[in-house]
Amino acid sequence: MNELAMQIKQPKRRGEWVELRFMAVRRIQVKSTQFFDRGCYPCAVKGSHWPYAEDAFDFLVVYILPRDLWYIIPEPVFRGQASVALRPAVEDSKYSQYLGAWHLLKEKQPCNLAAESAL
C-alpha cells in the first residue's frame, strides 16, 4: 500500500478527528559510544556480526556519552564503512557538520516505498 495515499486520522480536542494525507518516515539507527581512542570516539556502523544492508536506514544517530553530544549522519555519507570516527573537538573534522544536525531529520527527502512496504 502506498503510504502517501493512506489517510491517517489524528485526534483533535474534544473527540474530533482530522484527516492527514502525508506522513514523514525516517528510518534511524541509534548508537552510542563512550570510548575515546587516539583523539576520536569510534562507533561501529554494523550489527553485532554483519554490516547493515545498504539502505537499511536513512540516518545514523550517535550519542557520545561523556560529552553529551549527538551526531545525525545521513546514511550515504558513511556507506561502505565499518565505523565512523567522531572528533567533536576538531571543527573541520569529517563529520563536524553533522554534530547536532537535528534539522536534517526535518528536511524533505525521497521515501523508498519498496523498502517501507517490506517492514
Short mmCIF file of C-alpha atoms in Angstrom, two decimals:
data_model
loop_
_atom_site.label_atom_id
_atom_site.label_comp_id
_atom_site.label_asym_id
_atom_site.label_seq_id
_atom_site.Cartn_x
_atom_site.Cartn_y
_atom_site.Cartn_z
CA MET A 1 0.00 0.00 0.00
CA ASN A 2 1.33 3.44 -0.86
CA GLU A 3 1.97 5.27 2.44
CA LEU A 4 1.45 8.64 0.78
CA ALA A 5 -2.05 7.65 -0.30
CA MET A 6 -3.12 6.46 3.16
CA GLN A 7 -5.33 8.71 5.20
CA ILE A 8 -4.20 8.83 8.80
CA LYS A 9 -6.56 10.13 11.43
CA GLN A 10 -5.16 12.30 14.21
CA PRO A 11 -7.15 13.26 17.32
CA LYS A 12 -8.18 16.85 17.93
CA ARG A 13 -9.65 18.36 21.05
CA ARG A 14 -12.97 17.01 22.35
CA GLY A 15 -13.01 13.81 20.31
CA GLU A 16 -12.92 15.41 16.86
CA TRP A 17 -10.77 13.92 14.10
CA VAL A 18 -8.85 15.48 11.24
CA GLU A 19 -7.54 13.57 8.23
CA LEU A 20 -3.88 13.81 7.28
CA ARG A 21 -2.69 12.63 3.89
CA PHE A 22 1.09 12.60 4.38
CA MET A 23 3.44 11.12 6.90
CA ALA A 24 7.18 11.71 7.31
CA VAL A 25 9.06 8.46 7.79
CA ARG A 26 12.69 8.40 8.85
CA ARG A 27 14.49 5.14 9.44
CA ILE A 28 17.07 5.80 12.14
CA GLN A 29 19.78 3.61 13.64
CA VAL A 30 20.75 4.88 17.09
CA LYS A 31 24.17 4.08 18.52
CA SER A 32 26.19 5.34 21.44
CA THR A 33 29.87 5.45 22.27
CA GLN A 34 31.91 6.37 25.31
CA PHE A 35 35.32 5.02 24.30
CA PHE A 36 37.90 7.72 23.45
CA ASP A 37 40.85 6.44 21.40
CA ARG A 38 43.58 8.41 19.60
CA GLY A 39 41.66 11.65 19.54
CA CYS A 40 38.29 10.29 18.46
CA TYR A 41 35.19 8.45 19.56
CA PRO A 42 34.86 5.41 17.28
CA CYS A 43 31.43 3.99 16.54
CA ALA A 44 30.78 0.74 14.65
CA VAL A 45 28.44 1.05 11.69
CA LYS A 46 27.34 -2.59 11.62
CA GLY A 47 25.23 -5.03 13.54
CA SER A 48 26.75 -7.39 16.09
CA HIS A 49 28.22 -9.64 13.39
CA TRP A 50 27.42 -8.32 9.92
CA PRO A 51 27.40 -5.00 8.12
CA TYR A 52 23.99 -3.39 7.76
CA ALA A 53 22.27 -3.94 4.43
CA GLU A 54 22.56 -0.99 2.09
CA ASP A 55 19.57 1.31 2.53
CA ALA A 56 18.62 -0.35 5.85
CA PHE A 57 18.09 3.09 7.40
CA ASP A 58 18.24 6.77 6.47
CA PHE A 59 20.28 8.23 9.32
CA LEU A 60 22.82 7.12 11.88
CA VAL A 61 22.29 8.96 15.16
CA VAL A 62 25.24 8.63 17.54
CA TYR A 63 25.29 9.77 21.15
CA ILE A 64 28.69 10.43 22.74
CA LEU A 65 28.03 9.75 26.41
CA PRO A 66 30.97 11.54 28.09
CA ARG A 67 30.42 14.71 26.04
CA ASP A 68 26.58 14.66 25.93
CA LEU A 69 26.71 15.25 22.16
CA TRP A 70 24.63 13.92 19.28
CA TYR A 71 25.61 13.36 15.64
CA ILE A 72 22.93 12.97 12.97
CA ILE A 73 24.65 11.49 9.91
CA PRO A 74 22.87 10.65 6.63
CA GLU A 75 23.45 7.04 5.53
CA PRO A 76 25.10 7.86 2.16
CA VAL A 77 27.88 9.74 3.99
CA PHE A 78 29.29 6.58 5.63
CA ARG A 79 28.01 3.90 3.24
CA GLY A 80 30.52 1.05 2.91
CA GLN A 81 32.40 1.91 6.10
CA ALA A 82 32.68 -0.41 9.11
CA SER A 83 32.90 2.50 11.56
CA VAL A 84 32.90 6.27 11.91
CA ALA A 85 35.48 8.22 13.93
CA LEU A 86 33.86 11.21 15.60
CA ARG A 87 36.06 14.14 16.66
CA PRO A 88 33.87 16.79 18.32
CA ALA A 89 36.89 18.87 19.39
CA VAL A 90 38.06 19.30 15.77
CA GLU A 91 35.98 21.93 13.94
CA ASP A 92 36.79 20.76 10.41
CA SER A 93 36.64 17.01 11.07
CA LYS A 94 34.95 14.73 8.54
CA TYR A 95 31.64 14.61 10.45
CA SER A 96 31.70 18.04 12.14
CA GLN A 97 28.80 19.33 10.03
CA TYR A 98 26.59 16.57 11.46
CA LEU A 99 27.18 17.49 15.12
CA GLY A 100 23.74 18.42 16.49
CA ALA A 101 22.30 18.43 12.95
CA TRP A 102 18.72 17.68 14.02
CA HIS A 103 17.46 19.84 11.15
CA LEU A 104 18.40 17.02 8.75
CA LEU A 105 15.54 14.93 10.15
CA LYS A 106 13.06 17.67 9.22
CA GLU A 107 14.19 18.10 5.62
CA LYS A 108 12.19 16.57 2.81
CA GLN A 109 13.78 13.53 1.27
CA PRO A 110 12.53 10.84 -1.10
CA CYS A 111 10.91 7.88 0.58
CA ASN A 112 11.85 4.39 -0.54
CA LEU A 113 8.35 2.89 -0.56
CA ALA A 114 9.59 -0.54 -1.61
CA ALA A 115 11.77 -0.74 1.49
CA GLU A 116 8.98 0.58 3.70
CA SER A 117 6.41 -1.91 2.43
CA ALA A 118 8.76 -4.77 3.32
CA LEU A 119 8.56 -3.83 7.02
#
